[in-house]
Tab-separated table of C-alpha atoms in Angstrom:
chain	number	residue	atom	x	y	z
I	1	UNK	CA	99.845	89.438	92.380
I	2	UNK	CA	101.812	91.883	90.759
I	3	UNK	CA	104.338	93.884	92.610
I	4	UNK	CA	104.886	96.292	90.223
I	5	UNK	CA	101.318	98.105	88.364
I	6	UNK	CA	101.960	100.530	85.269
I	7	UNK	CA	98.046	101.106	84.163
I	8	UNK	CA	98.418	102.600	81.082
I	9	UNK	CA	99.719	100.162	78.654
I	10	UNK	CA	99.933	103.568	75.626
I	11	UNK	CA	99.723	107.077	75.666
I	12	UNK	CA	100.019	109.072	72.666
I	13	UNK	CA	100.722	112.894	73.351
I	14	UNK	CA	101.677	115.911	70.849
I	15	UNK	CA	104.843	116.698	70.763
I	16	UNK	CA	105.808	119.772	73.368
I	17	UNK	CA	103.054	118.207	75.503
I	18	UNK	CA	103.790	116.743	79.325
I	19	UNK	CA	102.968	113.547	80.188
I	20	UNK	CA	102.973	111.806	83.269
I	21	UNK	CA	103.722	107.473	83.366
I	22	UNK	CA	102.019	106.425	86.344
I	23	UNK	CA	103.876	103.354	88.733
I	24	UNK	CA	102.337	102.147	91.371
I	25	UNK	CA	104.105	99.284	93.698
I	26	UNK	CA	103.504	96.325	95.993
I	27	UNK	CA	106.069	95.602	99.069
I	28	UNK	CA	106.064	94.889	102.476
I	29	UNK	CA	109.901	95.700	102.796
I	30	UNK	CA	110.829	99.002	104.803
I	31	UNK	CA	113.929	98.524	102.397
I	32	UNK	CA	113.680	98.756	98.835
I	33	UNK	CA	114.364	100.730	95.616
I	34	UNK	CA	112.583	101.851	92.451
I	35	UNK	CA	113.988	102.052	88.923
I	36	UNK	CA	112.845	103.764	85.436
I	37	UNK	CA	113.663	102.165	82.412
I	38	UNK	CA	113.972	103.671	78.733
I	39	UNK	CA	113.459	100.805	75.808
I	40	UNK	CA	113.971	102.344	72.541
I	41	UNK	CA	112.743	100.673	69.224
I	42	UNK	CA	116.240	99.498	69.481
I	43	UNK	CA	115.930	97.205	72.663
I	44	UNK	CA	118.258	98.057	74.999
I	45	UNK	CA	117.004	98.722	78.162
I	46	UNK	CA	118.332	102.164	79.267
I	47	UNK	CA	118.838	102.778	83.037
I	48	UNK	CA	117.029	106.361	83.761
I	49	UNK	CA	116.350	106.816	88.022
I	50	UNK	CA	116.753	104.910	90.774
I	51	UNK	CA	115.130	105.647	94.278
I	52	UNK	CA	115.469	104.397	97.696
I	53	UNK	CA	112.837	104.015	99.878
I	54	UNK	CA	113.986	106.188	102.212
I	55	UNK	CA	114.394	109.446	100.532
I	56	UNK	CA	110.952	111.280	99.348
I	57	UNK	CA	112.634	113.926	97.715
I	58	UNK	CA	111.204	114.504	93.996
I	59	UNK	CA	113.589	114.540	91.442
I	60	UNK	CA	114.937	116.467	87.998
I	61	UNK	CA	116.767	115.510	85.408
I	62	UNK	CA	116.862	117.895	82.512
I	63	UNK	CA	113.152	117.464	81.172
I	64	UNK	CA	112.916	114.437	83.731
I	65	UNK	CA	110.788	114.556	86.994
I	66	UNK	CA	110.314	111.773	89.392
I	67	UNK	CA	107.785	111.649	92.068
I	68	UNK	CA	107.644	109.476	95.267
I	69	UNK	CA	105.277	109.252	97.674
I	70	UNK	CA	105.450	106.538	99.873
I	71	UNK	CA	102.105	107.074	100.967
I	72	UNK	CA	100.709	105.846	97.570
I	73	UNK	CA	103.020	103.981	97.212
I	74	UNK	CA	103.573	105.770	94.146
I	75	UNK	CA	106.536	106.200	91.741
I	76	UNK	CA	105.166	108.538	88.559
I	77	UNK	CA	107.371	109.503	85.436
I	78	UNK	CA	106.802	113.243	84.437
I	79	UNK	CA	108.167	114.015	80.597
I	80	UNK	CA	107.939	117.826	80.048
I	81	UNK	CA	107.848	119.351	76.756
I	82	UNK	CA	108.274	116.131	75.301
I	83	UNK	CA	109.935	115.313	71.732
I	84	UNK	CA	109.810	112.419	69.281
I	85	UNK	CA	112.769	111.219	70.603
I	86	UNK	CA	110.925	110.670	74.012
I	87	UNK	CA	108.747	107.626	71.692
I	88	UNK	CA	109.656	104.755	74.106
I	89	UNK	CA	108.417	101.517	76.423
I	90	UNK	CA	109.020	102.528	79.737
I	91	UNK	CA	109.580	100.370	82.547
I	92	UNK	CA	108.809	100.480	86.503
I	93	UNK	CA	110.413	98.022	88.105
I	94	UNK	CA	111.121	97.374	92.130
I	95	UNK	CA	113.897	95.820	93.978
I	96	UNK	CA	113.942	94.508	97.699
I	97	UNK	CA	116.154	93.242	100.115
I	98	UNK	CA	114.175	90.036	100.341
I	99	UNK	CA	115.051	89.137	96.999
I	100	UNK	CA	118.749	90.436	96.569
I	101	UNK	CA	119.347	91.519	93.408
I	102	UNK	CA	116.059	90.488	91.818
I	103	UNK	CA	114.106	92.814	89.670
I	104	UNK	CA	110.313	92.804	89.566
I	105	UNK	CA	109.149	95.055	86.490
I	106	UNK	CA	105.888	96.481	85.263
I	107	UNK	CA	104.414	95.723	81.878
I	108	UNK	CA	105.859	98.713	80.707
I	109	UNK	CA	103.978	102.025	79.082
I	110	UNK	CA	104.389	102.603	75.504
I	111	UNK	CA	104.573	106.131	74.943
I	112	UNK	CA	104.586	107.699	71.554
I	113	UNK	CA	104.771	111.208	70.816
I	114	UNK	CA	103.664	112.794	67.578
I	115	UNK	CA	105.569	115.361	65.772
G	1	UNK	CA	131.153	101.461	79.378
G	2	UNK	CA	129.528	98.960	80.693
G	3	UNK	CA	128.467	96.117	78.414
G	4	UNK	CA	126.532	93.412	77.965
G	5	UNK	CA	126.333	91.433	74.404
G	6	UNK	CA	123.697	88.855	73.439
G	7	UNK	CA	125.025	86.925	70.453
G	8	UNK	CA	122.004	87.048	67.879
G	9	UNK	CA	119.745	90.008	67.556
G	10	UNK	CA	117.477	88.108	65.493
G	11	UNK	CA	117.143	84.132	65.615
G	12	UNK	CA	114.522	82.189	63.411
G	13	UNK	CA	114.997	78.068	64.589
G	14	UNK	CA	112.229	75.199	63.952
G	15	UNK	CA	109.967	73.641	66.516
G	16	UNK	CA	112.163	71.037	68.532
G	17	UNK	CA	115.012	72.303	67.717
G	18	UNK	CA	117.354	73.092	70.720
G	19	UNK	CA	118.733	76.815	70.955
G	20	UNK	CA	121.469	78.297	72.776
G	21	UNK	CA	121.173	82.175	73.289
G	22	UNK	CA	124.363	83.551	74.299
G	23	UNK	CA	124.779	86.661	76.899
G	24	UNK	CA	128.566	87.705	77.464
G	25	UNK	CA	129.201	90.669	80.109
G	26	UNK	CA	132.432	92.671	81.066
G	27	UNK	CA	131.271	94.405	84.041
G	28	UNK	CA	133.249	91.414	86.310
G	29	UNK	CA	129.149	91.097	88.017
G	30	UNK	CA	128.068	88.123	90.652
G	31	UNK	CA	124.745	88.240	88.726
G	32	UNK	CA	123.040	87.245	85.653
G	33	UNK	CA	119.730	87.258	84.398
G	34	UNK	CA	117.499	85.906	81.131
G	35	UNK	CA	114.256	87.602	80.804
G	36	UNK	CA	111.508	87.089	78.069
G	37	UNK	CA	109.513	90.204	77.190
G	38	UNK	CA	106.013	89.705	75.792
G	39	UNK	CA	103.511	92.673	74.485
G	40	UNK	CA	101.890	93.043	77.644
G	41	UNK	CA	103.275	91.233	80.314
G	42	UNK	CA	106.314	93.305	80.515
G	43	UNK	CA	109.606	91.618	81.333
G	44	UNK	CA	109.293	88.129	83.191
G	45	UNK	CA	112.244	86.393	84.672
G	46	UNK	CA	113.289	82.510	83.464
G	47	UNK	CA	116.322	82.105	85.354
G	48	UNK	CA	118.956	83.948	87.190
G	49	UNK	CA	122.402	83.081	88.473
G	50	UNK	CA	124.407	84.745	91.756
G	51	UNK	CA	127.815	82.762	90.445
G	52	UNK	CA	129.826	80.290	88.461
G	53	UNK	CA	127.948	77.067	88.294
G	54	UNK	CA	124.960	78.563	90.218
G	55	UNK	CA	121.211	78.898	88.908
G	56	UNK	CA	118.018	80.067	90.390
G	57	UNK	CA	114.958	79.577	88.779
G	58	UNK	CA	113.121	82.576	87.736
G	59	UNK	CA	108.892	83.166	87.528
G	60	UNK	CA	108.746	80.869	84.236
G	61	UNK	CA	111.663	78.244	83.722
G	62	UNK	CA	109.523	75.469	82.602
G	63	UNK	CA	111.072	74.734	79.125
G	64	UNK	CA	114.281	76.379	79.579
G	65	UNK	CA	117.860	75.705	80.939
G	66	UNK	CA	120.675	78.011	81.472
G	67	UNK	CA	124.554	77.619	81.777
G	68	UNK	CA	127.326	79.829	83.730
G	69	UNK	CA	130.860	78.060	83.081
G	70	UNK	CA	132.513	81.408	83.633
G	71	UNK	CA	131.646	84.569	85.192
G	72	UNK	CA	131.243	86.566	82.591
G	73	UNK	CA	129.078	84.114	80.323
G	74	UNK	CA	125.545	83.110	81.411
G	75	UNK	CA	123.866	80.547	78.440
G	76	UNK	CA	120.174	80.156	78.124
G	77	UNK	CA	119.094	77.004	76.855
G	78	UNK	CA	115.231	75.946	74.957
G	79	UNK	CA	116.045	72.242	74.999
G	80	UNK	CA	113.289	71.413	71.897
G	81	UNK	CA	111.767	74.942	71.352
G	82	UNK	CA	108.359	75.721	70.597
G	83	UNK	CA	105.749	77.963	69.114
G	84	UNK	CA	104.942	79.731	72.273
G	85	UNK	CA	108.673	80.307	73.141
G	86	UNK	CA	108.724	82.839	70.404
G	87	UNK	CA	109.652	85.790	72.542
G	88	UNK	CA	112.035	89.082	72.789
G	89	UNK	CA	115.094	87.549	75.103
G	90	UNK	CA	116.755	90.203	77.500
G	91	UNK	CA	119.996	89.441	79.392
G	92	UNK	CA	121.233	91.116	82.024
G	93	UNK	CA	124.231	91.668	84.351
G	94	UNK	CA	124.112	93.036	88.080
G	95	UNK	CA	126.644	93.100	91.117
G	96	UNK	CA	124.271	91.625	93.339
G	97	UNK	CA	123.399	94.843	95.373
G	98	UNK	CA	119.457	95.730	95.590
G	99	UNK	CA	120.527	99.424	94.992
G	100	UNK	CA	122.133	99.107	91.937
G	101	UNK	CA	120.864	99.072	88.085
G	102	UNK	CA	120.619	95.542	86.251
G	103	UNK	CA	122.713	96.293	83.132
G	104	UNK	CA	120.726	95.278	80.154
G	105	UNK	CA	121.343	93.562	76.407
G	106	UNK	CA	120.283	94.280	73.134
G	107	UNK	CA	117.771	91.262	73.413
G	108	UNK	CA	117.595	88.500	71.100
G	109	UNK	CA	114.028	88.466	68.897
G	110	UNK	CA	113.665	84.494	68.588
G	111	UNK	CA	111.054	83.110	66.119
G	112	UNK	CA	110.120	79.401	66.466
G	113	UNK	CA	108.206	78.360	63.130
């Protein structure tokens, strides 16, 4: 089963537009952490957030916003105003004490926004 | 900066050949990783190793191998490559801590004709 569900495989938006990446995740650990991932046409995989599973608090980064609700089990990806730079795979991925330092990732949302 | 380096960015070999993709990191990490990434299925792990001369097999190692001679060097390994190994290749380093970022490569696009 996968651990680690990102539903929307592409999502085109307007440039200026908000857009939200869903994640959705699968543990049974009361310890564990979420990450978001940038991968430009370039490659590299870019670190962006990472969340504990203790602390609910929403985040912002600039045009960034994380949300996590536990009771979802929810970790969504908000881009507002976005630009063409923003065009991107982006990855949800999970990490647990169970399995140390091992990463469990979604299959990644390709997101491309239109000048 | 943190860095990881994969030695091709873009490999082309033949069916059966045997391949060696290089991942080099300077971040002094316990861990390394090899992940292929194909349209769809995201990133999927092949192997990972926790130190020198350690492996762990990953969620698909059938057909592959890997290497760690030294920490900072971490080998992956098609021993007669084929068709359906064609695949983006992703390395990464991490200190072995469940809180902290895997530090990624380049990747390596390998096409086996």
């Amino acid at each position: 089963a996968q651990k680690v569900t990102q539903a929307q495989t592409e999502i085109s938006v307007v440039e200026k537009e908000d857009v939200t990446l869903d994640c959705v995740y699968e543990t049974r650990d009361t310890t564990y952490y979420l990450f978001w991932y940038k991968q430009p046409p370039s490659g590299e995989l870019v670190f962006l957030i990472r969340r504990n599973s203790f602390d609910e608090q929403n985040e912002i980064s600039g045009r960034y916003s994380w949300n996590f609700q536990k009771s979802t089990s929810s970790f969504n990806f908000t881009i507002t105003a976005s630009q063409v730079v923003d065009s991107a795979v982006y990855f949800c991925a999970l990490s647990e004490a169970r399995a140390g330092n091992q990463f469990y990732f979604g299959t990644g949302t390709s997101l491309t926004v239109i000048p | 900066d943190v860095k990881v380096t994969q030695s091709s960015r873009y490999l082309v070999k033949r069916t059966g050949e045997k391949v060696f993709l290089e991942c080099v990191q300077d971040m002094d990490h316990e861990n390394m990783f090899w992940y292929r990434q194909d349209p769809g299925l995201g990133l999927r792990l092949i192997y990972f190793s926790y130190d020198v001369k350690m492996k762990e097999k990953g969620d698909i190692p059938e057909g592959y191998s890997v290497s760690r001679e030294k920490k900072e060097r971490f080998s992956l390994i098609l021993e007669s490559a084929s068709t359906n190994q064609t695949s983006m290749y992703l390395c990464a380093g991490g200190t072995g801590s469940i809180r902290d970022t895997q530090y990624f490569g380049p990747g390596t696009r390998l096409t086996v004709l």
